[in-house]
Amino acid sequence: MSKQLNRASAIAVAATMITVLIGASGSGAAAESMTPVEIKQEPSLITIPMPVAEAQPGEDAAKAGPHDQADADTLPAATLAALVSAQPQLAELPRELNCLAGAIYFEAKSEPLAGQLAVGRVIVARSKSGRFPDSYCGVVFQPAQFSFVRGGSFPVIQKKSPQWKNAVALAQIAHEGTWRSPVEGALYFHATHVSPGWRMKRLGRVENHVFYR
């Protein structure tokens, strides 16, 4: 008998719960409370890096200033005069350069720069030819070659003169070969006011000298 009562009580409780649930689902207030709440979130701020434009060829060089480009000493000069002006002032001239500058000074100091350089390049070419002494001083002081040499030495040089400064600069240029002579490769020359009648290949005239090989 007690088992039947317990079963009936359980059935009654279950029926009551079903009724409550059905009633709650039909109630507006209850239905609203059961509706899921939509949570709105602000989108995350994502930083996207801007693409870096590739530098065009030559762009950096075009924008660079004089001190950002290649070293000025390595750049070609526009004129021989500009190259002469760009030569460093040497505190002490090495003996070989002194001999080369001396030859330029005494042979062509009154001529334009091209004529002086042409004379200097003859000294350089002779020293490399194998037919003359292999040093500038050896070439310059070789007996019976240059009329300005007296007693195996130079006459007095006015070393504060602009002519000497040009000769020193041109000696550096001739030695380094940074500017070509119009008669490159010449081994001989004479002044235009004489005619020695040499049977050699004439390369041309530069100012007051005629050059041969």
PDB file of C-alpha atoms in Angstrom:
ATOM      1  CA  MET A   1       0.000   0.000   0.000  1.00  0.00           C
ATOM      2  CA  SER A   2       2.830   2.341   0.904  1.00  0.00           C
ATOM      3  CA  LYS A   3       4.564   1.575  -2.406  1.00  0.00           C
ATOM      4  CA  GLN A   4       1.476   2.666  -4.336  1.00  0.00           C
ATOM      5  CA  LEU A   5       1.348   5.946  -2.407  1.00  0.00           C
ATOM      6  CA  ASN A   6       4.984   6.691  -3.070  1.00  0.00           C
ATOM      7  CA  ARG A   7       4.520   6.028  -6.805  1.00  0.00           C
ATOM      8  CA  ALA A   8       1.464   8.279  -6.905  1.00  0.00           C
ATOM      9  CA  SER A   9       3.342  11.069  -5.098  1.00  0.00           C
ATOM     10  CA  ALA A  10       6.211  10.884  -7.560  1.00  0.00           C
ATOM     11  CA  ILE A  11       3.791  11.063 -10.492  1.00  0.00           C
ATOM     12  CA  ALA A  12       2.105  14.108  -8.980  1.00  0.00           C
ATOM     13  CA  VAL A  13       5.412  15.942  -8.436  1.00  0.00           C
ATOM     14  CA  ALA A  14       6.461  15.258 -12.003  1.00  0.00           C
ATOM     15  CA  ALA A  15       3.169  16.554 -13.351  1.00  0.00           C
ATOM     16  CA  THR A  16       3.520  19.720 -11.288  1.00  0.00           C
ATOM     17  CA  MET A  17       7.004  20.384 -12.647  1.00  0.00           C
ATOM     18  CA  ILE A  18       5.845  19.936 -16.242  1.00  0.00           C
ATOM     19  CA  THR A  19       3.039  22.431 -15.674  1.00  0.00           C
ATOM     20  CA  VAL A  20       5.436  24.997 -14.237  1.00  0.00           C
ATOM     21  CA  LEU A  21       7.793  24.678 -17.180  1.00  0.00           C
ATOM     22  CA  ILE A  22       4.971  24.982 -19.703  1.00  0.00           C
ATOM     23  CA  GLY A  23       3.648  28.060 -17.930  1.00  0.00           C
ATOM     24  CA  ALA A  24       7.059  29.676 -17.807  1.00  0.00           C
ATOM     25  CA  SER A  25       7.611  29.204 -21.508  1.00  0.00           C
ATOM     26  CA  GLY A  26       4.327  30.941 -22.285  1.00  0.00           C
ATOM     27  CA  SER A  27       5.042  33.950 -20.023  1.00  0.00           C
ATOM     28  CA  GLY A  28       6.482  37.026 -21.797  1.00  0.00           C
ATOM     29  CA  ALA A  29       8.624  38.057 -18.848  1.00  0.00           C
ATOM     30  CA  ALA A  30       9.995  34.572 -18.418  1.00  0.00           C
ATOM     31  CA  ALA A  31      10.663  34.236 -22.147  1.00  0.00           C
ATOM     32  CA  GLU A  32      12.599  37.500 -22.141  1.00  0.00           C
ATOM     33  CA  SER A  33      14.726  36.356 -19.235  1.00  0.00           C
ATOM     34  CA  MET A  34      15.587  33.182 -21.110  1.00  0.00           C
ATOM     35  CA  THR A  35      16.731  35.029 -24.230  1.00  0.00           C
ATOM     36  CA  PRO A  36      20.559  34.922 -24.598  1.00  0.00           C
ATOM     37  CA  VAL A  37      22.164  38.329 -24.085  1.00  0.00           C
ATOM     38  CA  GLU A  38      24.254  39.482 -27.140  1.00  0.00           C
ATOM     39  CA  ILE A  39      27.552  40.902 -25.971  1.00  0.00           C
ATOM     40  CA  LYS A  40      29.004  43.428 -28.390  1.00  0.00           C
ATOM     41  CA  GLN A  41      32.773  43.725 -28.402  1.00  0.00           C
ATOM     42  CA  GLU A  42      34.792  46.399 -30.078  1.00  0.00           C
ATOM     43  CA  PRO A  43      36.950  44.945 -32.817  1.00  0.00           C
ATOM     44  CA  SER A  44      40.627  44.713 -31.982  1.00  0.00           C
ATOM     45  CA  LEU A  45      42.833  47.439 -33.461  1.00  0.00           C
ATOM     46  CA  ILE A  46      45.371  45.687 -35.664  1.00  0.00           C
ATOM     47  CA  THR A  47      48.285  47.732 -36.898  1.00  0.00           C
ATOM     48  CA  ILE A  48      49.349  46.772 -40.422  1.00  0.00           C
ATOM     49  CA  PRO A  49      52.810  48.008 -41.370  1.00  0.00           C
ATOM     50  CA  MET A  50      52.952  50.094 -44.524  1.00  0.00           C
ATOM     51  CA  PRO A  51      54.903  48.460 -47.339  1.00  0.00           C
ATOM     52  CA  VAL A  52      58.383  49.854 -47.778  1.00  0.00           C
ATOM     53  CA  ALA A  53      58.937  51.056 -51.311  1.00  0.00           C
ATOM     54  CA  GLU A  54      62.010  49.580 -52.945  1.00  0.00           C
ATOM     55  CA  ALA A  55      64.652  52.140 -53.794  1.00  0.00           C
ATOM     56  CA  GLN A  56      65.042  52.651 -57.495  1.00  0.00           C
ATOM     57  CA  PRO A  57      68.553  52.293 -58.951  1.00  0.00           C
ATOM     58  CA  GLY A  58      70.447  55.497 -58.497  1.00  0.00           C
ATOM     59  CA  GLU A  59      67.796  57.018 -56.233  1.00  0.00           C
ATOM     60  CA  ASP A  60      70.036  57.177 -53.169  1.00  0.00           C
ATOM     61  CA  ALA A  61      72.849  58.705 -55.169  1.00  0.00           C
ATOM     62  CA  ALA A  62      70.508  61.317 -56.575  1.00  0.00           C
ATOM     63  CA  LYS A  63      69.384  62.330 -53.105  1.00  0.00           C
ATOM     64  CA  ALA A  64      72.786  62.144 -51.496  1.00  0.00           C
ATOM     65  CA  GLY A  65      74.758  65.275 -50.848  1.00  0.00           C
ATOM     66  CA  PRO A  66      78.388  65.767 -51.780  1.00  0.00           C
ATOM     67  CA  HIS A  67      79.659  64.242 -48.533  1.00  0.00           C
ATOM     68  CA  ASP A  68      77.439  61.163 -48.925  1.00  0.00           C
ATOM     69  CA  GLN A  69      78.737  60.189 -52.305  1.00  0.00           C
ATOM     70  CA  ALA A  70      81.977  58.467 -53.147  1.00  0.00           C
ATOM     71  CA  ASP A  71      85.183  60.041 -51.899  1.00  0.00           C
ATOM     72  CA  ALA A  72      85.991  63.139 -53.944  1.00  0.00           C
ATOM     73  CA  ASP A  73      89.499  61.882 -54.625  1.00  0.00           C
ATOM     74  CA  THR A  74      88.123  58.925 -56.583  1.00  0.00           C
ATOM     75  CA  LEU A  75      85.855  61.016 -58.806  1.00  0.00           C
ATOM     76  CA  PRO A  76      87.083  62.054 -62.250  1.00  0.00           C
ATOM     77  CA  ALA A  77      87.780  65.768 -62.632  1.00  0.00           C
ATOM     78  CA  ALA A  78      86.030  67.721 -65.354  1.00  0.00           C
ATOM     79  CA  THR A  79      89.167  69.534 -66.469  1.00  0.00           C
ATOM     80  CA  LEU A  80      92.905  69.216 -66.054  1.00  0.00           C
ATOM     81  CA  ALA A  81      92.911  72.517 -64.157  1.00  0.00           C
ATOM     82  CA  ALA A  82      90.388  71.089 -61.673  1.00  0.00           C
ATOM     83  CA  LEU A  83      92.537  67.991 -61.220  1.00  0.00           C
ATOM     84  CA  VAL A  84      95.607  70.136 -60.589  1.00  0.00           C
ATOM     85  CA  SER A  85      93.712  72.113 -57.949  1.00  0.00           C
ATOM     86  CA  ALA A  86      92.567  68.887 -56.272  1.00  0.00           C
ATOM     87  CA  GLN A  87      96.072  67.504 -55.736  1.00  0.00           C
ATOM     88  CA  PRO A  88      97.204  67.338 -52.100  1.00  0.00           C
ATOM     89  CA  GLN A  89      99.864  69.744 -50.899  1.00  0.00           C
ATOM     90  CA  LEU A  90     102.716  67.502 -49.839  1.00  0.00           C
ATOM     91  CA  ALA A  91     104.661  68.679 -46.821  1.00  0.00           C
ATOM     92  CA  GLU A  92     107.773  66.929 -48.116  1.00  0.00           C
ATOM     93  CA  LEU A  93     108.205  65.915 -51.735  1.00  0.00           C
ATOM     94  CA  PRO A  94     109.811  62.487 -52.302  1.00  0.00           C
ATOM     95  CA  ARG A  95     113.035  62.619 -54.302  1.00  0.00           C
ATOM     96  CA  GLU A  96     111.573  60.911 -57.377  1.00  0.00           C
ATOM     97  CA  LEU A  97     108.612  63.280 -57.542  1.00  0.00           C
ATOM     98  CA  ASN A  98     110.980  66.179 -57.005  1.00  0.00           C
ATOM     99  CA  CYS A  99     112.976  65.115 -60.079  1.00  0.00           C
ATOM    100  CA  LEU A 100     109.796  64.749 -62.128  1.00  0.00           C
ATOM    101  CA  ALA A 101     108.432  68.113 -60.975  1.00  0.00           C
ATOM    102  CA  GLY A 102     111.814  69.726 -61.682  1.00  0.00           C
ATOM    103  CA  ALA A 103     111.778  68.524 -65.280  1.00  0.00           C
ATOM    104  CA  ILE A 104     108.257  69.860 -65.764  1.00  0.00           C
ATOM    105  CA  TYR A 105     109.213  73.157 -64.164  1.00  0.00           C
ATOM    106  CA  PHE A 106     112.364  73.831 -66.183  1.00  0.00           C
ATOM    107  CA  GLU A 107     111.106  72.473 -69.503  1.00  0.00           C
ATOM    108  CA  ALA A 108     107.563  73.830 -69.586  1.00  0.00           C
ATOM    109  CA  LYS A 109     106.676  76.103 -66.650  1.00  0.00           C
ATOM    110  CA  SER A 110     105.644  78.923 -69.017  1.00  0.00           C
ATOM    111  CA  GLU A 111     103.290  76.663 -70.994  1.00  0.00           C
ATOM    112  CA  PRO A 112      99.637  75.777 -70.373  1.00  0.00           C
ATOM    113  CA  LEU A 113      98.922  72.761 -68.183  1.00  0.00           C
ATOM    114  CA  ALA A 114      98.508  70.344 -71.109  1.00  0.00           C
ATOM    115  CA  GLY A 115     102.005  71.147 -72.347  1.00  0.00           C
ATOM    116  CA  GLN A 116     103.491  70.669 -68.895  1.00  0.00           C
ATOM    117  CA  LEU A 117     101.713  67.346 -68.422  1.00  0.00           C
ATOM    118  CA  ALA A 118     102.942  66.118 -71.807  1.00  0.00           C
ATOM    119  CA  VAL A 119     106.546  66.738 -70.716  1.00  0.00           C
ATOM    120  CA  GLY A 120     105.951  64.953 -67.406  1.00  0.00           C
ATOM    121  CA  ARG A 121     104.463  61.930 -69.129  1.00  0.00           C
ATOM    122  CA  VAL A 122     107.570  61.618 -71.323  1.00  0.00           C
ATOM    123  CA  ILE A 123     109.689  61.234 -68.149  1.00  0.00           C
ATOM    124  CA  VAL A 124     107.283  58.584 -66.827  1.00  0.00           C
ATOM    125  CA  ALA A 125     107.234  56.731 -70.170  1.00  0.00           C
ATOM    126  CA  ARG A 126     111.020  56.706 -70.371  1.00  0.00           C
ATOM    127  CA  SER A 127     111.349  55.216 -66.879  1.00  0.00           C
ATOM    128  CA  LYS A 128     109.080  52.319 -67.920  1.00  0.00           C
ATOM    129  CA  SER A 129     110.412  51.754 -71.432  1.00  0.00           C
ATOM    130  CA  GLY A 130     113.500  49.671 -70.635  1.00  0.00           C
ATOM    131  CA  ARG A 131     115.514  51.921 -72.951  1.00  0.00           C
ATOM    132  CA  PHE A 132     116.276  54.541 -70.303  1.00  0.00           C
ATOM    133  CA  PRO A 133     117.039  54.479 -66.563  1.00  0.00           C
ATOM    134  CA  ASP A 134     114.166  53.024 -64.549  1.00  0.00           C
ATOM    135  CA  SER A 135     113.709  55.983 -62.199  1.00  0.00           C
ATOM    136  CA  TYR A 136     112.617  59.567 -62.737  1.00  0.00           C
ATOM    137  CA  CYS A 137     115.827  60.948 -61.330  1.00  0.00           C
ATOM    138  CA  GLY A 138     117.836  58.542 -63.492  1.00  0.00           C
ATOM    139  CA  VAL A 139     115.974  59.748 -66.599  1.00  0.00           C
ATOM    140  CA  VAL A 140     116.279  63.433 -65.761  1.00  0.00           C
ATOM    141  CA  PHE A 141     119.975  63.330 -64.830  1.00  0.00           C
ATOM    142  CA  GLN A 142     121.031  60.992 -67.630  1.00  0.00           C
ATOM    143  CA  PRO A 143     123.951  62.758 -69.356  1.00  0.00           C
ATOM    144  CA  ALA A 144     123.228  64.864 -72.452  1.00  0.00           C
ATOM    145  CA  GLN A 145     119.452  64.553 -72.205  1.00  0.00           C
ATOM    146  CA  PHE A 146     118.147  67.785 -70.634  1.00  0.00           C
ATOM    147  CA  SER A 147     119.858  71.109 -71.130  1.00  0.00           C
ATOM    148  CA  PHE A 148     118.659  72.564 -67.829  1.00  0.00           C
ATOM    149  CA  VAL A 149     120.700  70.012 -65.844  1.00  0.00           C
ATOM    150  CA  ARG A 150     124.023  71.547 -64.903  1.00  0.00           C
ATOM    151  CA  GLY A 151     126.703  69.651 -63.052  1.00  0.00           C
ATOM    152  CA  GLY A 152     124.307  66.829 -62.217  1.00  0.00           C
ATOM    153  CA  SER A 153     121.836  69.068 -60.384  1.00  0.00           C
ATOM    154  CA  PHE A 154     118.978  71.504 -60.873  1.00  0.00           C
ATOM    155  CA  PRO A 155     119.347  75.262 -60.970  1.00  0.00           C
ATOM    156  CA  VAL A 156     117.616  77.166 -58.167  1.00  0.00           C
ATOM    157  CA  ILE A 157     113.834  76.579 -58.045  1.00  0.00           C
ATOM    158  CA  GLN A 158     111.464  79.278 -56.821  1.00  0.00           C
ATOM    159  CA  LYS A 159     109.479  76.902 -54.640  1.00  0.00           C
ATOM    160  CA  LYS A 160     106.978  79.503 -53.469  1.00  0.00           C
ATOM    161  CA  SER A 161     105.964  80.363 -57.009  1.00  0.00           C
ATOM    162  CA  PRO A 162     102.662  79.202 -58.551  1.00  0.00           C
ATOM    163  CA  GLN A 163     104.673  77.636 -61.370  1.00  0.00           C
ATOM    164  CA  TRP A 164     106.395  75.291 -58.933  1.00  0.00           C
ATOM    165  CA  LYS A 165     103.113  74.402 -57.236  1.00  0.00           C
ATOM    166  CA  ASN A 166     101.641  73.537 -60.626  1.00  0.00           C
ATOM    167  CA  ALA A 167     104.708  71.473 -61.491  1.00  0.00           C
ATOM    168  CA  VAL A 168     104.387  69.497 -58.244  1.00  0.00           C
ATOM    169  CA  ALA A 169     100.680  68.850 -58.859  1.00  0.00           C
ATOM    170  CA  LEU A 170     101.326  67.820 -62.459  1.00  0.00           C
ATOM    171  CA  ALA A 171     104.134  65.521 -61.337  1.00  0.00           C
ATOM    172  CA  GLN A 172     101.635  63.692 -59.119  1.00  0.00           C
ATOM    173  CA  ILE A 173      99.143  63.457 -61.983  1.00  0.00           C
ATOM    174  CA  ALA A 174     101.792  62.269 -64.454  1.00  0.00           C
ATOM    175  CA  HIS A 175     103.087  59.691 -61.970  1.00  0.00           C
ATOM    176  CA  GLU A 176      99.622  58.318 -61.158  1.00  0.00           C
ATOM    177  CA  GLY A 177      98.404  58.467 -64.761  1.00  0.00           C
ATOM    178  CA  THR A 178      95.119  60.126 -63.785  1.00  0.00           C
ATOM    179  CA  TRP A 179      95.024  62.301 -66.916  1.00  0.00           C
ATOM    180  CA  ARG A 180      96.130  61.263 -70.375  1.00  0.00           C
ATOM    181  CA  SER A 181      98.523  63.369 -72.392  1.00  0.00           C
ATOM    182  CA  PRO A 182      97.497  64.262 -75.971  1.00  0.00           C
ATOM    183  CA  VAL A 183     100.731  62.552 -77.044  1.00  0.00           C
ATOM    184  CA  GLU A 184     100.577  59.597 -74.667  1.00  0.00           C
ATOM    185  CA  GLY A 185     103.505  57.215 -75.103  1.00  0.00           C
ATOM    186  CA  ALA A 186     105.966  59.801 -76.413  1.00  0.00           C
ATOM    187  CA  LEU A 187     109.613  59.238 -75.465  1.00  0.00           C
ATOM    188  CA  TYR A 188     111.194  62.287 -77.067  1.00  0.00           C
ATOM    189  CA  PHE A 189     110.382  65.936 -77.574  1.00  0.00           C
ATOM    190  CA  HIS A 190     112.020  69.124 -78.735  1.00  0.00           C
ATOM    191  CA  ALA A 191     111.100  72.783 -78.745  1.00  0.00           C
ATOM    192  CA  THR A 192     109.261  74.080 -81.794  1.00  0.00           C
ATOM    193  CA  HIS A 193     111.989  76.607 -82.595  1.00  0.00           C
ATOM    194  CA  VAL A 194     114.493  73.861 -83.458  1.00  0.00           C
ATOM    195  CA  SER A 195     114.470  71.194 -86.175  1.00  0.00           C
ATOM    196  CA  PRO A 196     116.705  68.274 -85.223  1.00  0.00           C
ATOM    197  CA  GLY A 197     115.541  66.144 -88.169  1.00  0.00           C
ATOM    198  CA  TRP A 198     114.761  63.083 -86.048  1.00  0.00           C
ATOM    199  CA  ARG A 199     113.721  59.954 -87.927  1.00  0.00           C
ATOM    200  CA  MET A 200     111.097  58.861 -85.442  1.00  0.00           C
ATOM    201  CA  LYS A 201     107.330  58.653 -85.397  1.00  0.00           C
ATOM    202  CA  ARG A 202     105.918  62.117 -84.830  1.00  0.00           C
ATOM    203  CA  LEU A 203     102.989  62.003 -82.426  1.00  0.00           C
ATOM    204  CA  GLY A 204     102.085  65.669 -82.518  1.00  0.00           C
ATOM    205  CA  ARG A 205     102.680  69.107 -81.144  1.00  0.00           C
ATOM    206  CA  VAL A 206     101.507  70.275 -77.749  1.00  0.00           C
ATOM    207  CA  GLU A 207     102.026  73.980 -77.169  1.00  0.00           C
ATOM    208  CA  ASN A 208     105.739  74.731 -77.667  1.00  0.00           C
ATOM    209  CA  HIS A 209     107.015  71.150 -78.024  1.00  0.00           C
ATOM    210  CA  VAL A 210     106.864  68.467 -80.680  1.00  0.00           C
ATOM    211  CA  PHE A 211     106.674  64.868 -79.445  1.00  0.00           C
ATOM    212  CA  TYR A 212     107.956  61.621 -80.928  1.00  0.00           C
ATOM    213  CA  ARG A 213     108.161  57.917 -80.206  1.00  0.00           C
TER     214      ARG A 213
END
